[in-house]
mmCIF file of C-alpha atoms in Angstrom:
data_model
loop_
_atom_site.group_PDB
_atom_site.id
_atom_site.type_symbol
_atom_site.label_atom_id
_atom_site.label_comp_id
_atom_site.label_asym_id
_atom_site.label_seq_id
_atom_site.Cartn_x
_atom_site.Cartn_y
_atom_site.Cartn_z
ATOM 1 C CA MET A 237 12.122 -33.669 13.161
ATOM 2 C CA ALA A 238 9.219 -33.610 10.722
ATOM 3 C CA ASP A 239 9.435 -31.628 7.444
ATOM 4 C CA THR A 240 7.207 -28.575 7.819
ATOM 5 C CA ARG A 241 7.420 -27.542 4.197
ATOM 6 C CA VAL A 242 4.202 -27.478 2.280
ATOM 7 C CA GLU A 243 4.148 -28.543 -1.285
ATOM 8 C CA ARG A 244 3.244 -25.544 -3.283
ATOM 9 C CA GLU A 245 1.467 -25.583 -6.630
ATOM 10 C CA VAL A 246 2.538 -22.914 -9.199
ATOM 11 C CA VAL A 247 -0.372 -21.119 -10.785
ATOM 12 C CA ASP A 248 0.271 -18.258 -13.177
ATOM 13 C CA GLY A 249 3.957 -18.402 -12.265
ATOM 14 C CA VAL A 250 3.126 -17.833 -8.529
ATOM 15 C CA ALA A 251 3.583 -20.437 -5.903
ATOM 16 C CA ARG A 252 0.400 -21.223 -3.881
ATOM 17 C CA ASP A 253 -0.293 -23.627 -1.133
ATOM 18 C CA GLU A 254 -2.997 -26.470 -1.372
ATOM 19 C CA SER A 255 -5.817 -24.038 -0.728
ATOM 20 C CA GLY A 256 -4.825 -21.663 -3.457
ATOM 21 C CA GLU A 257 -3.446 -19.038 -1.051
ATOM 22 C CA TRP A 258 -0.228 -17.114 -1.990
ATOM 23 C CA GLN A 259 2.709 -17.772 0.223
ATOM 24 C CA PRO A 260 6.027 -16.045 -0.226
ATOM 25 C CA ALA A 261 8.932 -18.313 -1.169
ATOM 26 C CA LYS A 262 11.072 -17.021 1.787
ATOM 27 C CA ARG A 263 10.799 -14.261 4.408
ATOM 28 C CA PRO A 264 11.721 -10.821 3.511
ATOM 29 C CA ALA A 265 15.165 -9.639 4.504
ATOM 30 C CA PRO A 266 15.089 -6.867 7.192
ATOM 31 C CA ALA A 267 15.999 -3.333 6.020
ATOM 32 C CA PRO A 268 19.834 -2.742 6.167
ATOM 33 C CA ILE A 269 19.411 0.278 8.353
ATOM 34 C CA PHE A 270 18.521 -2.151 11.227
ATOM 35 C CA ALA A 271 21.499 -4.491 10.553
ATOM 36 C CA TRP A 272 24.220 -5.054 13.155
ATOM 37 C CA PRO A 273 27.053 -4.524 12.583
ATOM 38 C CA PRO A 274 26.112 -1.355 10.711
ATOM 39 C CA ARG A 275 26.425 -1.384 6.859
ATOM 40 C CA PRO A 276 26.209 2.375 5.870
ATOM 41 C CA VAL A 277 26.698 1.831 2.200
ATOM 42 C CA GLU A 278 23.991 -0.790 1.853
ATOM 43 C CA ALA A 279 21.667 1.419 4.055
ATOM 44 C CA LEU A 280 22.199 4.403 1.836
ATOM 45 C CA LYS A 281 21.487 2.339 -1.306
ATOM 46 C CA TRP A 282 18.414 1.054 0.357
ATOM 47 C CA MET A 283 17.225 4.530 1.294
ATOM 48 C CA PHE A 284 18.101 6.460 -1.852
ATOM 49 C CA GLY A 285 18.414 3.796 -4.633
ATOM 50 C CA PHE A 286 15.942 3.325 -7.291
ATOM 51 C CA PRO A 287 13.593 1.563 -6.591
ATOM 52 C CA GLY A 288 14.204 1.873 -2.847
ATOM 53 C CA TYR A 289 12.546 3.183 0.223
ATOM 54 C CA LEU A 290 12.464 6.859 -0.773
ATOM 55 C CA TRP A 291 12.220 6.751 -4.582
ATOM 56 C CA PRO A 292 9.812 6.750 -6.256
ATOM 57 C CA TRP A 293 6.627 6.387 -4.152
ATOM 58 C CA ASN A 294 7.568 7.926 -0.829
ATOM 59 C CA ALA A 295 9.017 10.941 -2.662
ATOM 60 C CA ILE A 296 5.696 11.367 -4.436
ATOM 61 C CA TYR A 297 3.741 11.122 -1.286
ATOM 62 C CA MET A 298 6.068 13.619 0.274
ATOM 63 C CA LEU A 299 5.521 16.060 -2.621
ATOM 64 C CA ILE A 300 1.801 15.660 -2.265
ATOM 65 C CA ALA A 301 2.100 16.482 1.507
ATOM 66 C CA ILE A 302 4.420 19.551 0.815
ATOM 67 C CA GLY A 303 1.999 20.842 -1.802
ATOM 68 C CA THR A 304 -0.987 20.271 0.417
ATOM 69 C CA TRP A 305 0.741 22.258 3.162
ATOM 70 C CA LEU A 306 1.822 25.110 0.940
ATOM 71 C CA TYR A 307 -1.374 25.507 -1.151
ATOM 72 C CA LEU A 308 -4.334 23.852 0.566
ATOM 73 C CA GLN A 309 -3.723 24.431 4.350
ATOM 74 C CA PRO A 310 -5.802 27.046 6.035
ATOM 75 C CA ALA A 311 -3.879 30.067 7.332
ATOM 76 C CA LEU A 312 -2.217 29.324 10.692
ATOM 77 C CA GLU A 313 -3.853 32.386 12.193
ATOM 78 C CA ARG A 314 -7.302 30.790 11.478
ATOM 79 C CA CYS A 315 -6.034 27.526 13.159
ATOM 80 C CA ALA A 316 -4.991 29.388 16.404
ATOM 81 C CA GLU A 317 -8.533 29.208 17.605
ATOM 82 C CA PHE A 318 -10.568 26.004 17.799
ATOM 83 C CA ARG A 319 -13.389 26.453 15.409
ATOM 84 C CA VAL A 320 -15.505 24.212 13.179
ATOM 85 C CA ASP A 321 -14.784 26.089 9.885
ATOM 86 C CA TRP A 322 -11.077 25.347 9.384
ATOM 87 C CA ILE A 323 -11.403 21.842 10.867
ATOM 88 C CA ALA A 324 -14.232 20.984 8.457
ATOM 89 C CA GLU A 325 -12.101 22.464 5.563
ATOM 90 C CA MET A 326 -9.189 20.206 6.445
ATOM 91 C CA TYR A 327 -11.458 17.227 6.950
ATOM 92 C CA VAL A 328 -13.175 17.642 3.568
ATOM 93 C CA ARG A 329 -9.768 18.149 1.891
ATOM 94 C CA ASN A 330 -8.345 15.059 3.519
ATOM 95 C CA ILE A 331 -11.409 12.932 2.552
ATOM 96 C CA ALA A 332 -11.199 14.295 -1.066
ATOM 97 C CA MET A 333 -7.486 13.412 -1.194
ATOM 98 C CA LEU A 334 -8.067 9.853 0.194
ATOM 99 C CA ILE A 335 -10.867 9.154 -2.265
ATOM 100 C CA VAL A 336 -8.693 10.360 -5.172
ATOM 101 C CA ILE A 337 -5.498 8.574 -4.297
ATOM 102 C CA ALA A 338 -6.924 5.363 -2.769
ATOM 103 C CA GLY A 339 -9.504 5.380 -5.653
ATOM 104 C CA ALA A 340 -6.735 5.588 -8.136
ATOM 105 C CA TRP A 341 -4.879 2.690 -6.646
ATOM 106 C CA HIS A 342 -8.215 0.677 -6.513
ATOM 107 C CA VAL A 343 -8.989 1.340 -10.089
ATOM 108 C CA TYR A 344 -5.405 0.474 -11.231
ATOM 109 C CA PHE A 345 -5.149 -2.875 -9.247
ATOM 110 C CA TYR A 346 -8.796 -4.071 -9.243
ATOM 111 C CA ARG A 347 -10.528 -2.554 -12.145
ATOM 112 C CA PHE A 348 -7.799 -2.814 -14.710
ATOM 113 C CA LYS A 349 -6.243 -5.859 -12.919
ATOM 114 C CA ALA A 350 -2.845 -4.412 -13.595
ATOM 115 C CA GLN A 351 -0.864 -7.133 -11.717
ATOM 116 C CA GLY A 352 -3.235 -9.938 -12.374
ATOM 117 C CA THR A 353 -3.168 -12.424 -9.479
ATOM 118 C CA ARG A 354 0.634 -12.257 -8.885
ATOM 119 C CA TYR A 355 0.494 -10.467 -5.487
ATOM 120 C CA LYS A 356 -3.109 -11.434 -4.423
ATOM 121 C CA TYR A 357 -3.239 -13.768 -1.413
ATOM 122 C CA THR A 358 -6.099 -15.699 -3.209
ATOM 123 C CA SER A 359 -6.433 -16.083 -6.919
ATOM 124 C CA LYS A 360 -10.063 -15.325 -6.716
ATOM 125 C CA TRP A 361 -11.456 -11.716 -7.708
ATOM 126 C CA LEU A 362 -14.265 -10.105 -5.867
ATOM 127 C CA ALA A 363 -17.744 -11.214 -6.780
ATOM 128 C CA THR A 364 -19.519 -8.891 -9.192
ATOM 129 C CA SER A 365 -22.976 -10.155 -9.367
ATOM 130 C CA ALA A 366 -23.542 -12.125 -6.126
ATOM 131 C CA THR A 367 -27.185 -12.682 -5.182
ATOM 132 C CA ILE A 368 -26.298 -12.847 -1.398
ATOM 133 C CA PHE A 369 -25.256 -9.809 0.616
ATOM 134 C CA PHE A 370 -24.433 -10.253 4.234
ATOM 135 C CA GLY A 371 -26.425 -13.491 4.282
ATOM 136 C CA VAL A 372 -29.639 -11.816 2.809
ATOM 137 C CA VAL A 373 -30.934 -13.225 -0.466
#
């Protein structure tokens, strides 16, 4: 049987293949909640440990959702009738939240280059002064 392993070059402490693409060293292990036979202690550690599935990021997103429901959601009496006003209010709110949250992640990872190229599939950054846009000079 042929050896299918690819020699990987280490760039900035990260293993990359011959074309410079990031490839993980091994496949990620499945979550312990899907393991058979069940391992409840490991599943609870995975769920509630720090860092784990729930803490910290999913808990933060859950708090944002609860705060949105409690303070930014239109009254349910208004939502009982299919009208444009409350739908537009929810749509604008959701778009604003998307821009703020996704924009914050974008600024953190791409503008400040917080993680460098450690978790990028390619080690190249987006072009900033390209003269060609969609094939048009």
